[in-house]
Amino acid sequence: MPNGALSIVDKAAAPAAAAPFVDIENVSLRYGESADTLAITDLRMTVGKGEFAAVVGPSGCGKSSLMKLVTGLLPPTTGDLRVAGARVTGPLKIVGMAFQNSTLLPWRDILSNTMLPLEIVQPHRNRLRRNRKEYEELACNLLATVGLRGFEKKHPWMLSGGMQQRTSLCRSLIHSPELLMLDEPFGALDAFTREELWAVLQDLWMQRRFTCILVTHDLREAAYLADVIYVMSARPGRIVATHRVDLPRPRTVESTFDPKFVDIVHKIRSEIAQARSDDRQRTAAAGAA
Amino acid sequence: MSPRAFRRLETAMPWLVIVGTLLVWELAVDLFGIRQFILPAPTAVYAALVQYHEPILASAFFTLINTLLGFGIGIVVGLLIGIFIGSSRLAYAGLYPVLIGINSIPKAAIVPILVLWMGIGQPPAITTAFLLSFFPIAVNVATGLATTEPELEDVLRSLGATRLDILAKVGIPRSLPYFFASLKVSITLAFVGAVISETLASNDGIGYLMLQAASQFRTPLMFAGVTVIAAMGIATYLVCVFIERRFTGWATRKQTMAAMGGG
Ligand SMILES: Nc1ncnc2c1ncn2[C@@H]1O[C@H](COP(=O)(O)OP(=O)(O)OP(=O)(O)O)[C@@H](O)[C@H]1O
Ligand SMILES: [Mg+2]
């Protein structure tokens, strides 16, 4: 099968709606050999199909490592990961990803940067040459929905950081992946641009309903975007709390002043503070011993 | 001084320095009565150039061909080695020390060995030019490949990209500026290699011509030879600069724009 080990595109083989799309069972991850390089331990987490999940936690708790595990870029040390019902044994092949730095290619213009995945993912890869016009239109339309109409022929360095990040988002979605992984995609942006892009991302998600896992430091961002928020402990990371965010969509900046919203953000903040102080006590105890 | 006049002076500076040096040189030779076989005056060098232009041109052409052939092989081999060690950690670990070793051997010491294997004349000249020129290319291309952002690699791998895909879409375009920058260094080294070999083991070429002239104390002719080598070196260097500008504008345009913005 051209799409590799996973049958994400094969609707017939897709699991029932109730079955989780991403299923992480007791996963642990160790970098290197010694015990203190344990990055993730006993992690359990499930994300339903079409669900928007956010992962928050103290710095260095293993959030980025978790992304690599789910996408199959790193094998877990122990435990089992399933995506779309299939065990993850290698890179997933059609996942969309975006990071804090936009990682655009400086020698390509915005349009061809956006179209990069089409040059790799099947069946687009084989069809691209003959249906170039059609695909370019697809990319232009996507760029237009994030407010980048007219910038197609510009090069990345002519764009602001926020615009580069929008491009990166388009690049991660151009091939209509069923799974989108975002690692602090708006981390380097100013508060206003960030809130603008929350709305952009939410719109895209509401139109396309891909499954999304978002790693973020910003608790308001998590509560604005996600259906469910996972809180991780300090290193070695595991899930210490799960919150459902039952606010109606589309959410707006107004929603962030909703008492329910404020409540969730407060709760998570105190949980993370707790996780960090637990960690400090543990290191202190270990140092004393 | 107005900024405009300053900029004009800036572009004129190299020429002013050259003309100034030649003038001082000419005057000094005249004034101190330096004999021609020690240091010929620029006018004497020019006279030698005109008088012997036929053998000089023929030798120069021979040297240029050797240089370009060696440089061409250097590009191909340098690229291959660079891509190989830049994209595989094992290849890097195994080959890099060996490359450093090869590069640190004075090439003049190798020419006799080459002569033993291939005779004198063109083959050792081409080989020496190649041996000197491939190294900067290999190292630069490898560096360019090694600086690929790991996150970009993650993005591509999670799309199912093979290593070859990543090399073609990211690695090679990213290392192109490094590659073109290394051409400038390599072409100059290729000249050095060809001339060394011609001086030691050849019956043709600028190197041989100069050796002949030296044995007959025809110093103006030697200087004419040096002048021609310098001119060819500068010309080929400029061609490389032009190619670099043409193909890797994206790597420098950002700075140019910033500089323009700053006035
Ligand atoms: N390649 C690696 N080799 C060894 N240790 C690593 C490696 N990558 C990450 N780690 C360690 O694993 C832990 C988790 O790293 P990770 O990057 O997943 O954290 P994070 O939660 O994303 O942090 P941040 O919020 O600061 O981005 C860290 O303590 C880090 O030191
Ligand atoms: Mg991280």
PDB file of N, CA and C in Angstrom, chain B residues 174-259:
ATOM      1  N   ARG B 174      20.252  23.305   0.345  1.00  0.00           N
ATOM      2  CA  ARG B 174      20.826  24.024   1.476  1.00  0.00           C
ATOM      3  C   ARG B 174      22.347  24.124   1.370  1.00  0.00           C
ATOM      4  N   SER B 175      22.984  23.098   0.800  1.00  0.00           N
ATOM      5  CA  SER B 175      24.447  23.143   0.758  1.00  0.00           C
ATOM      6  C   SER B 175      24.970  23.849  -0.492  1.00  0.00           C
ATOM      7  N   LEU B 176      24.079  24.251  -1.397  1.00  0.00           N
ATOM      8  CA  LEU B 176      24.549  24.919  -2.618  1.00  0.00           C
ATOM      9  C   LEU B 176      25.359  26.193  -2.354  1.00  0.00           C
ATOM     10  N   PRO B 177      24.910  27.064  -1.441  1.00  0.00           N
ATOM     11  CA  PRO B 177      25.739  28.251  -1.187  1.00  0.00           C
ATOM     12  C   PRO B 177      27.134  27.878  -0.702  1.00  0.00           C
ATOM     13  N   TYR B 178      27.222  26.843   0.119  1.00  0.00           N
ATOM     14  CA  TYR B 178      28.525  26.378   0.600  1.00  0.00           C
ATOM     15  C   TYR B 178      29.344  25.864  -0.584  1.00  0.00           C
ATOM     16  N   PHE B 179      28.674  25.139  -1.457  1.00  0.00           N
ATOM     17  CA  PHE B 179      29.343  24.577  -2.622  1.00  0.00           C
ATOM     18  C   PHE B 179      29.922  25.682  -3.507  1.00  0.00           C
ATOM     19  N   PHE B 180      29.088  26.667  -3.832  1.00  0.00           N
ATOM     20  CA  PHE B 180      29.565  27.724  -4.719  1.00  0.00           C
ATOM     21  C   PHE B 180      30.658  28.561  -4.058  1.00  0.00           C
ATOM     22  N   ALA B 181      30.539  28.754  -2.753  1.00  0.00           N
ATOM     23  CA  ALA B 181      31.589  29.491  -2.054  1.00  0.00           C
ATOM     24  C   ALA B 181      32.911  28.727  -2.153  1.00  0.00           C
ATOM     25  N   SER B 182      32.827  27.403  -2.083  1.00  0.00           N
ATOM     26  CA  SER B 182      34.064  26.617  -2.114  1.00  0.00           C
ATOM     27  C   SER B 182      34.694  26.614  -3.507  1.00  0.00           C
ATOM     28  N   LEU B 183      33.882  26.836  -4.552  1.00  0.00           N
ATOM     29  CA  LEU B 183      34.440  26.864  -5.914  1.00  0.00           C
ATOM     30  C   LEU B 183      35.495  27.955  -6.045  1.00  0.00           C
ATOM     31  N   LYS B 184      35.230  29.105  -5.404  1.00  0.00           N
ATOM     32  CA  LYS B 184      36.168  30.225  -5.491  1.00  0.00           C
ATOM     33  C   LYS B 184      37.536  29.820  -4.946  1.00  0.00           C
ATOM     34  N   VAL B 185      37.513  29.129  -3.816  1.00  0.00           N
ATOM     35  CA  VAL B 185      38.769  28.695  -3.203  1.00  0.00           C
ATOM     36  C   VAL B 185      39.418  27.631  -4.076  1.00  0.00           C
ATOM     37  N   SER B 186      38.594  26.701  -4.553  1.00  0.00           N
ATOM     38  CA  SER B 186      39.126  25.544  -5.271  1.00  0.00           C
ATOM     39  C   SER B 186      39.770  25.901  -6.594  1.00  0.00           C
ATOM     40  N   ILE B 187      39.177  26.834  -7.331  1.00  0.00           N
ATOM     41  CA  ILE B 187      39.735  27.142  -8.649  1.00  0.00           C
ATOM     42  C   ILE B 187      41.132  27.729  -8.489  1.00  0.00           C
ATOM     43  N   THR B 188      41.320  28.556  -7.456  1.00  0.00           N
ATOM     44  CA  THR B 188      42.655  29.122  -7.220  1.00  0.00           C
ATOM     45  C   THR B 188      43.645  28.012  -6.883  1.00  0.00           C
ATOM     46  N   LEU B 189      43.202  27.063  -6.037  1.00  0.00           N
ATOM     47  CA  LEU B 189      44.075  25.952  -5.663  1.00  0.00           C
ATOM     48  C   LEU B 189      44.396  25.073  -6.872  1.00  0.00           C
ATOM     49  N   ALA B 190      43.439  24.916  -7.772  1.00  0.00           N
ATOM     50  CA  ALA B 190      43.666  24.099  -8.966  1.00  0.00           C
ATOM     51  C   ALA B 190      44.802  24.695  -9.793  1.00  0.00           C
ATOM     52  N   PHE B 191      44.826  26.026  -9.916  1.00  0.00           N
ATOM     53  CA  PHE B 191      45.930  26.691 -10.620  1.00  0.00           C
ATOM     54  C   PHE B 191      47.256  26.391  -9.961  1.00  0.00           C
ATOM     55  N   VAL B 192      47.275  26.519  -8.637  1.00  0.00           N
ATOM     56  CA  VAL B 192      48.498  26.245  -7.889  1.00  0.00           C
ATOM     57  C   VAL B 192      48.980  24.832  -8.217  1.00  0.00           C
ATOM     58  N   GLY B 193      48.059  23.872  -8.168  1.00  0.00           N
ATOM     59  CA  GLY B 193      48.410  22.475  -8.409  1.00  0.00           C
ATOM     60  C   GLY B 193      48.985  22.271  -9.798  1.00  0.00           C
ATOM     61  N   ALA B 194      48.296  22.814 -10.804  1.00  0.00           N
ATOM     62  CA  ALA B 194      48.746  22.614 -12.178  1.00  0.00           C
ATOM     63  C   ALA B 194      50.137  23.214 -12.376  1.00  0.00           C
ATOM     64  N   VAL B 195      50.352  24.414 -11.854  1.00  0.00           N
ATOM     65  CA  VAL B 195      51.634  25.085 -12.073  1.00  0.00           C
ATOM     66  C   VAL B 195      52.764  24.361 -11.331  1.00  0.00           C
ATOM     67  N   ILE B 196      52.491  23.903 -10.111  1.00  0.00           N
ATOM     68  CA  ILE B 196      53.510  23.141  -9.368  1.00  0.00           C
ATOM     69  C   ILE B 196      53.957  21.943 -10.187  1.00  0.00           C
ATOM     70  N   SER B 197      52.988  21.191 -10.683  1.00  0.00           N
ATOM     71  CA  SER B 197      53.311  19.978 -11.420  1.00  0.00           C
ATOM     72  C   SER B 197      54.060  20.306 -12.706  1.00  0.00           C
ATOM     73  N   GLU B 198      53.663  21.372 -13.380  1.00  0.00           N
ATOM     74  CA  GLU B 198      54.350  21.748 -14.630  1.00  0.00           C
ATOM     75  C   GLU B 198      55.784  22.168 -14.361  1.00  0.00           C
ATOM     76  N   THR B 199      55.971  22.820 -13.218  1.00  0.00           N
ATOM     77  CA  THR B 199      57.322  23.252 -12.886  1.00  0.00           C
ATOM     78  C   THR B 199      58.221  22.051 -12.622  1.00  0.00           C
ATOM     79  N   LEU B 200      57.651  21.030 -11.968  1.00  0.00           N
ATOM     80  CA  LEU B 200      58.451  19.870 -11.585  1.00  0.00           C
ATOM     81  C   LEU B 200      58.575  18.840 -12.694  1.00  0.00           C
ATOM     82  N   ALA B 201      57.507  18.669 -13.468  1.00  0.00           N
ATOM     83  CA  ALA B 201      57.526  17.545 -14.399  1.00  0.00           C
ATOM     84  C   ALA B 201      56.667  17.815 -15.627  1.00  0.00           C
ATOM     85  N   SER B 202      57.221  18.648 -16.536  1.00  0.00           N
ATOM     86  CA  SER B 202      56.455  18.879 -17.750  1.00  0.00           C
ATOM     87  C   SER B 202      57.344  19.526 -18.798  1.00  0.00           C
ATOM     88  N   ASN B 203      56.954  19.412 -20.061  1.00  0.00           N
ATOM     89  CA  ASN B 203      57.653  20.111 -21.128  1.00  0.00           C
ATOM     90  C   ASN B 203      56.761  21.177 -21.731  1.00  0.00           C
ATOM     91  N   ASP B 204      55.777  21.570 -21.000  1.00  0.00           N
ATOM     92  CA  ASP B 204      54.826  22.534 -21.532  1.00  0.00           C
ATOM     93  C   ASP B 204      54.143  23.231 -20.358  1.00  0.00           C
ATOM     94  N   GLY B 205      53.448  24.305 -20.663  1.00  0.00           N
ATOM     95  CA  GLY B 205      52.719  24.995 -19.613  1.00  0.00           C
ATOM     96  C   GLY B 205      53.496  26.165 -19.051  1.00  0.00           C
ATOM     97  N   ILE B 206      52.760  27.040 -18.352  1.00  0.00           N
ATOM     98  CA  ILE B 206      53.367  28.250 -17.795  1.00  0.00           C
ATOM     99  C   ILE B 206      54.479  27.895 -16.810  1.00  0.00           C
ATOM    100  N   GLY B 207      54.251  26.864 -16.013  1.00  0.00           N
ATOM    101  CA  GLY B 207      55.243  26.461 -15.019  1.00  0.00           C
ATOM    102  C   GLY B 207      56.568  26.108 -15.696  1.00  0.00           C
ATOM    103  N   TYR B 208      56.479  25.337 -16.777  1.00  0.00           N
ATOM    104  CA  TYR B 208      57.671  24.932 -17.520  1.00  0.00           C
ATOM    105  C   TYR B 208      58.336  26.143 -18.167  1.00  0.00           C
ATOM    106  N   LEU B 209      57.505  27.018 -18.744  1.00  0.00           N
ATOM    107  CA  LEU B 209      58.012  28.228 -19.389  1.00  0.00           C
ATOM    108  C   LEU B 209      58.843  29.051 -18.409  1.00  0.00           C
ATOM    109  N   MET B 210      58.345  29.176 -17.197  1.00  0.00           N
ATOM    110  CA  MET B 210      59.039  29.983 -16.195  1.00  0.00           C
ATOM    111  C   MET B 210      60.347  29.311 -15.768  1.00  0.00           C
ATOM    112  N   LEU B 211      60.290  27.991 -15.670  1.00  0.00           N
ATOM    113  CA  LEU B 211      61.506  27.269 -15.297  1.00  0.00           C
ATOM    114  C   LEU B 211      62.590  27.492 -16.362  1.00  0.00           C
ATOM    115  N   GLN B 212      62.187  27.406 -17.632  1.00  0.00           N
ATOM    116  CA  GLN B 212      63.100  27.660 -18.743  1.00  0.00           C
ATOM    117  C   GLN B 212      63.675  29.070 -18.662  1.00  0.00           C
ATOM    118  N   ALA B 213      62.773  30.035 -18.488  1.00  0.00           N
ATOM    119  CA  ALA B 213      63.197  31.439 -18.439  1.00  0.00           C
ATOM    120  C   ALA B 213      64.184  31.648 -17.296  1.00  0.00           C
ATOM    121  N   ALA B 214      63.922  30.981 -16.157  1.00  0.00           N
ATOM    122  CA  ALA B 214      64.787  31.147 -14.988  1.00  0.00           C
ATOM    123  C   ALA B 214      66.183  30.621 -15.288  1.00  0.00           C
ATOM    124  N   SER B 215      66.248  29.476 -15.979  1.00  0.00           N
ATOM    125  CA  SER B 215      67.548  28.874 -16.237  1.00  0.00           C
ATOM    126  C   SER B 215      68.371  29.748 -17.178  1.00  0.00           C
ATOM    127  N   GLN B 216      67.706  30.651 -17.929  1.00  0.00           N
ATOM    128  CA  GLN B 216      68.431  31.530 -18.843  1.00  0.00           C
ATOM    129  C   GLN B 216      68.494  32.970 -18.325  1.00  0.00           C
ATOM    130  N   PHE B 217      68.103  33.141 -17.066  1.00  0.00           N
ATOM    131  CA  PHE B 217      68.079  34.481 -16.443  1.00  0.00           C
ATOM    132  C   PHE B 217      67.244  35.474 -17.224  1.00  0.00           C
ATOM    133  N   ARG B 218      66.196  34.984 -17.884  1.00  0.00           N
ATOM    134  CA  ARG B 218      65.307  35.934 -18.566  1.00  0.00           C
ATOM    135  C   ARG B 218      64.188  36.326 -17.605  1.00  0.00           C
ATOM    136  N   THR B 219      64.573  37.120 -16.642  1.00  0.00           N
ATOM    137  CA  THR B 219      63.641  37.467 -15.577  1.00  0.00           C
ATOM    138  C   THR B 219      62.367  38.176 -16.062  1.00  0.00           C
ATOM    139  N   PRO B 220      62.449  39.095 -17.031  1.00  0.00           N
ATOM    140  CA  PRO B 220      61.198  39.734 -17.505  1.00  0.00           C
ATOM    141  C   PRO B 220      60.185  38.691 -17.989  1.00  0.00           C
ATOM    142  N   LEU B 221      60.686  37.650 -18.659  1.00  0.00           N
ATOM    143  CA  LEU B 221      59.780  36.608 -19.148  1.00  0.00           C
ATOM    144  C   LEU B 221      59.137  35.866 -17.975  1.00  0.00           C
ATOM    145  N   MET B 222      59.934  35.625 -16.918  1.00  0.00           N
ATOM    146  CA  MET B 222      59.354  34.981 -15.733  1.00  0.00           C
ATOM    147  C   MET B 222      58.220  35.826 -15.163  1.00  0.00           C
ATOM    148  N   PHE B 223      58.481  37.114 -15.059  1.00  0.00           N
ATOM    149  CA  PHE B 223      57.429  37.996 -14.528  1.00  0.00           C
ATOM    150  C   PHE B 223      56.225  38.033 -15.449  1.00  0.00           C
ATOM    151  N   ALA B 224      56.473  37.941 -16.747  1.00  0.00           N
ATOM    152  CA  ALA B 224      55.356  37.897 -17.688  1.00  0.00           C
ATOM    153  C   ALA B 224      54.517  36.654 -17.417  1.00  0.00           C
ATOM    154  N   GLY B 225      55.210  35.537 -17.146  1.00  0.00           N
ATOM    155  CA  GLY B 225      54.498  34.299 -16.829  1.00  0.00           C
ATOM    156  C   GLY B 225      53.649  34.459 -15.581  1.00  0.00           C
ATOM    157  N   VAL B 226      54.243  35.047 -14.527  1.00  0.00           N
ATOM    158  CA  VAL B 226      53.482  35.263 -13.277  1.00  0.00           C
ATOM    159  C   VAL B 226      52.263  36.121 -13.546  1.00  0.00           C
ATOM    160  N   THR B 227      52.450  37.165 -14.352  1.00  0.00           N
ATOM    161  CA  THR B 227      51.336  38.062 -14.651  1.00  0.00           C
ATOM    162  C   THR B 227      50.195  37.299 -15.320  1.00  0.00           C
ATOM    163  N   VAL B 228      50.562  36.444 -16.274  1.00  0.00           N
ATOM    164  CA  VAL B 228      49.520  35.701 -16.987  1.00  0.00           C
ATOM    165  C   VAL B 228      48.792  34.741 -16.033  1.00  0.00           C
ATOM    166  N   ILE B 229      49.558  34.053 -15.166  1.00  0.00           N
ATOM    167  CA  ILE B 229      48.896  33.154 -14.205  1.00  0.00           C
ATOM    168  C   ILE B 229      47.940  33.943 -13.319  1.00  0.00           C
ATOM    169  N   ALA B 230      48.419  35.088 -12.833  1.00  0.00           N
ATOM    170  CA  ALA B 230      47.570  35.911 -11.965  1.00  0.00           C
ATOM    171  C   ALA B 230      46.303  36.315 -12.691  1.00  0.00           C
ATOM    172  N   ALA B 231      46.453  36.737 -13.951  1.00  0.00           N
ATOM    173  CA  ALA B 231      45.285  37.179 -14.710  1.00  0.00           C
ATOM    174  C   ALA B 231      44.289  36.037 -14.885  1.00  0.00           C
ATOM    175  N   MET B 232      44.799  34.841 -15.205  1.00  0.00           N
ATOM    176  CA  MET B 232      43.886  33.698 -15.391  1.00  0.00           C
ATOM    177  C   MET B 232      43.219  33.339 -14.065  1.00  0.00           C
ATOM    178  N   GLY B 233      44.003  33.378 -12.992  1.00  0.00           N
ATOM    179  CA  GLY B 233      43.448  33.072 -11.665  1.00  0.00           C
ATOM    180  C   GLY B 233      42.324  34.024 -11.318  1.00  0.00           C
ATOM    181  N   ILE B 234      42.562  35.319 -11.539  1.00  0.00           N
ATOM    182  CA  ILE B 234      41.538  36.307 -11.196  1.00  0.00           C
ATOM    183  C   ILE B 234      40.302  36.121 -12.073  1.00  0.00           C
ATOM    184  N   ALA B 235      40.535  35.879 -13.378  1.00  0.00           N
ATOM    185  CA  ALA B 235      39.402  35.737 -14.294  1.00  0.00           C
ATOM    186  C   ALA B 235      38.520  34.546 -13.903  1.00  0.00           C
ATOM    187  N   THR B 236      39.146  33.385 -13.630  1.00  0.00           N
ATOM    188  CA  THR B 236      38.332  32.212 -13.288  1.00  0.00           C
ATOM    189  C   THR B 236      37.650  32.408 -11.932  1.00  0.00           C
ATOM    190  N   TYR B 237      38.345  33.099 -11.019  1.00  0.00           N
ATOM    191  CA  TYR B 237      37.745  33.404  -9.719  1.00  0.00           C
ATOM    192  C   TYR B 237      36.476  34.236  -9.919  1.00  0.00           C
ATOM    193  N   LEU B 238      36.579  35.244 -10.795  1.00  0.00           N
ATOM    194  CA  LEU B 238      35.421  36.107 -11.021  1.00  0.00           C
ATOM    195  C   LEU B 238      34.265  35.324 -11.635  1.00  0.00           C
ATOM    196  N   VAL B 239      34.591  34.380 -12.519  1.00  0.00           N
ATOM    197  CA  VAL B 239      33.536  33.547 -13.098  1.00  0.00           C
ATOM    198  C   VAL B 239      32.822  32.789 -11.968  1.00  0.00           C
ATOM    199  N   CYS B 240      33.597  32.242 -11.026  1.00  0.00           N
ATOM    200  CA  CYS B 240      32.997  31.510  -9.905  1.00  0.00           C
ATOM    201  C   CYS B 240      32.128  32.421  -9.042  1.00  0.00           C
ATOM    202  N   VAL B 241      32.602  33.646  -8.815  1.00  0.00           N
ATOM    203  CA  VAL B 241      31.807  34.598  -8.035  1.00  0.00           C
ATOM    204  C   VAL B 241      30.483  34.873  -8.746  1.00  0.00           C
ATOM    205  N   PHE B 242      30.576  35.045 -10.064  1.00  0.00           N
ATOM    206  CA  PHE B 242      29.369  35.327 -10.843  1.00  0.00           C
ATOM    207  C   PHE B 242      28.373  34.168 -10.715  1.00  0.00           C
ATOM    208  N   ILE B 243      28.894  32.938 -10.879  1.00  0.00           N
ATOM    209  CA  ILE B 243      28.017  31.766 -10.771  1.00  0.00           C
ATOM    210  C   ILE B 243      27.391  31.703  -9.385  1.00  0.00           C
ATOM    211  N   GLU B 244      28.193  31.980  -8.372  1.00  0.00           N
ATOM    212  CA  GLU B 244      27.687  31.949  -6.997  1.00  0.00           C
ATOM    213  C   GLU B 244      26.530  32.931  -6.817  1.00  0.00           C
ATOM    214  N   ARG B 245      26.722  34.160  -7.289  1.00  0.00           N
ATOM    215  CA  ARG B 245      25.677  35.178  -7.160  1.00  0.00           C
ATOM    216  C   ARG B 245      24.411  34.739  -7.873  1.00  0.00           C
ATOM    217  N   ARG B 246      24.625  34.166  -9.045  1.00  0.00           N
ATOM    218  CA  ARG B 246      23.512  33.831  -9.921  1.00  0.00           C
ATOM    219  C   ARG B 246      22.633  32.747  -9.295  1.00  0.00           C
ATOM    220  N   PHE B 247      23.255  31.738  -8.677  1.00  0.00           N
ATOM    221  CA  PHE B 247      22.504  30.566  -8.247  1.00  0.00           C
ATOM    222  C   PHE B 247      22.068  30.585  -6.790  1.00  0.00           C
ATOM    223  N   THR B 248      22.722  31.361  -5.971  1.00  0.00           N
ATOM    224  CA  THR B 248      22.365  31.298  -4.557  1.00  0.00           C
ATOM    225  C   THR B 248      22.013  32.672  -4.016  1.00  0.00           C
ATOM    226  N   GLY B 249      21.271  33.414  -4.833  1.00  0.00           N
ATOM    227  CA  GLY B 249      20.833  34.739  -4.400  1.00  0.00           C
ATOM    228  C   GLY B 249      20.077  34.703  -3.085  1.00  0.00           C
ATOM    229  N   TRP B 250      19.304  33.613  -2.880  1.00  0.00           N
ATOM    230  CA  TRP B 250      18.460  33.570  -1.677  1.00  0.00           C
ATOM    231  C   TRP B 250      19.280  33.581  -0.396  1.00  0.00           C
ATOM    232  N   ALA B 251      20.523  33.100  -0.492  1.00  0.00           N
ATOM    233  CA  ALA B 251      21.342  33.020   0.718  1.00  0.00           C
ATOM    234  C   ALA B 251      21.916  34.375   1.104  1.00  0.00           C
ATOM    235  N   THR B 252      22.027  35.301   0.134  1.00  0.00           N
ATOM    236  CA  THR B 252      22.634  36.590   0.445  1.00  0.00           C
ATOM    237  C   THR B 252      21.637  37.739   0.352  1.00  0.00           C
ATOM    238  N   ARG B 253      20.483  37.487  -0.294  1.00  0.00           N
ATOM    239  CA  ARG B 253      19.570  38.590  -0.566  1.00  0.00           C
ATOM    240  C   ARG B 253      19.087  39.240   0.731  1.00  0.00           C
ATOM    241  N   LYS B 254      18.876  38.396   1.734  1.00  0.00           N
ATOM    242  CA  LYS B 254      18.378  38.902   3.003  1.00  0.00           C
ATOM    243  C   LYS B 254      19.289  40.004   3.541  1.00  0.00           C
ATOM    244  N   GLN B 255      20.595  39.723   3.537  1.00  0.00           N
ATOM    245  CA  GLN B 255      21.552  40.700   4.056  1.00  0.00           C
ATOM    246  C   GLN B 255      21.564  41.967   3.194  1.00  0.00           C
ATOM    247  N   THR B 256      21.515  41.757   1.857  1.00  0.00           N
ATOM    248  CA  THR B 256      21.538  42.915   0.975  1.00  0.00           C
ATOM    249  C   THR B 256      20.355  43.826   1.259  1.00  0.00           C
ATOM    250  N   MET B 257      19.188  43.195   1.422  1.00  0.00           N
ATOM    251  CA  MET B 257      17.985  43.972   1.701  1.00  0.00           C
ATOM    252  C   MET B 257      18.157  44.739   2.998  1.00  0.00           C
ATOM    253  N   ALA B 258      18.680  44.050   4.010  1.00  0.00           N
ATOM    254  CA  ALA B 258      18.857  44.688   5.307  1.00  0.00           C
ATOM    255  C   ALA B 258      19.806  45.878   5.160  1.00  0.00           C
ATOM    256  N   ALA B 259      20.866  45.661   4.384  1.00  0.00           N
ATOM    257  CA  ALA B 259      21.846  46.734   4.207  1.00  0.00           C
ATOM    258  C   ALA B 259      21.209  47.911   3.488  1.00  0.00           C
TER     259      ALA B 259
END
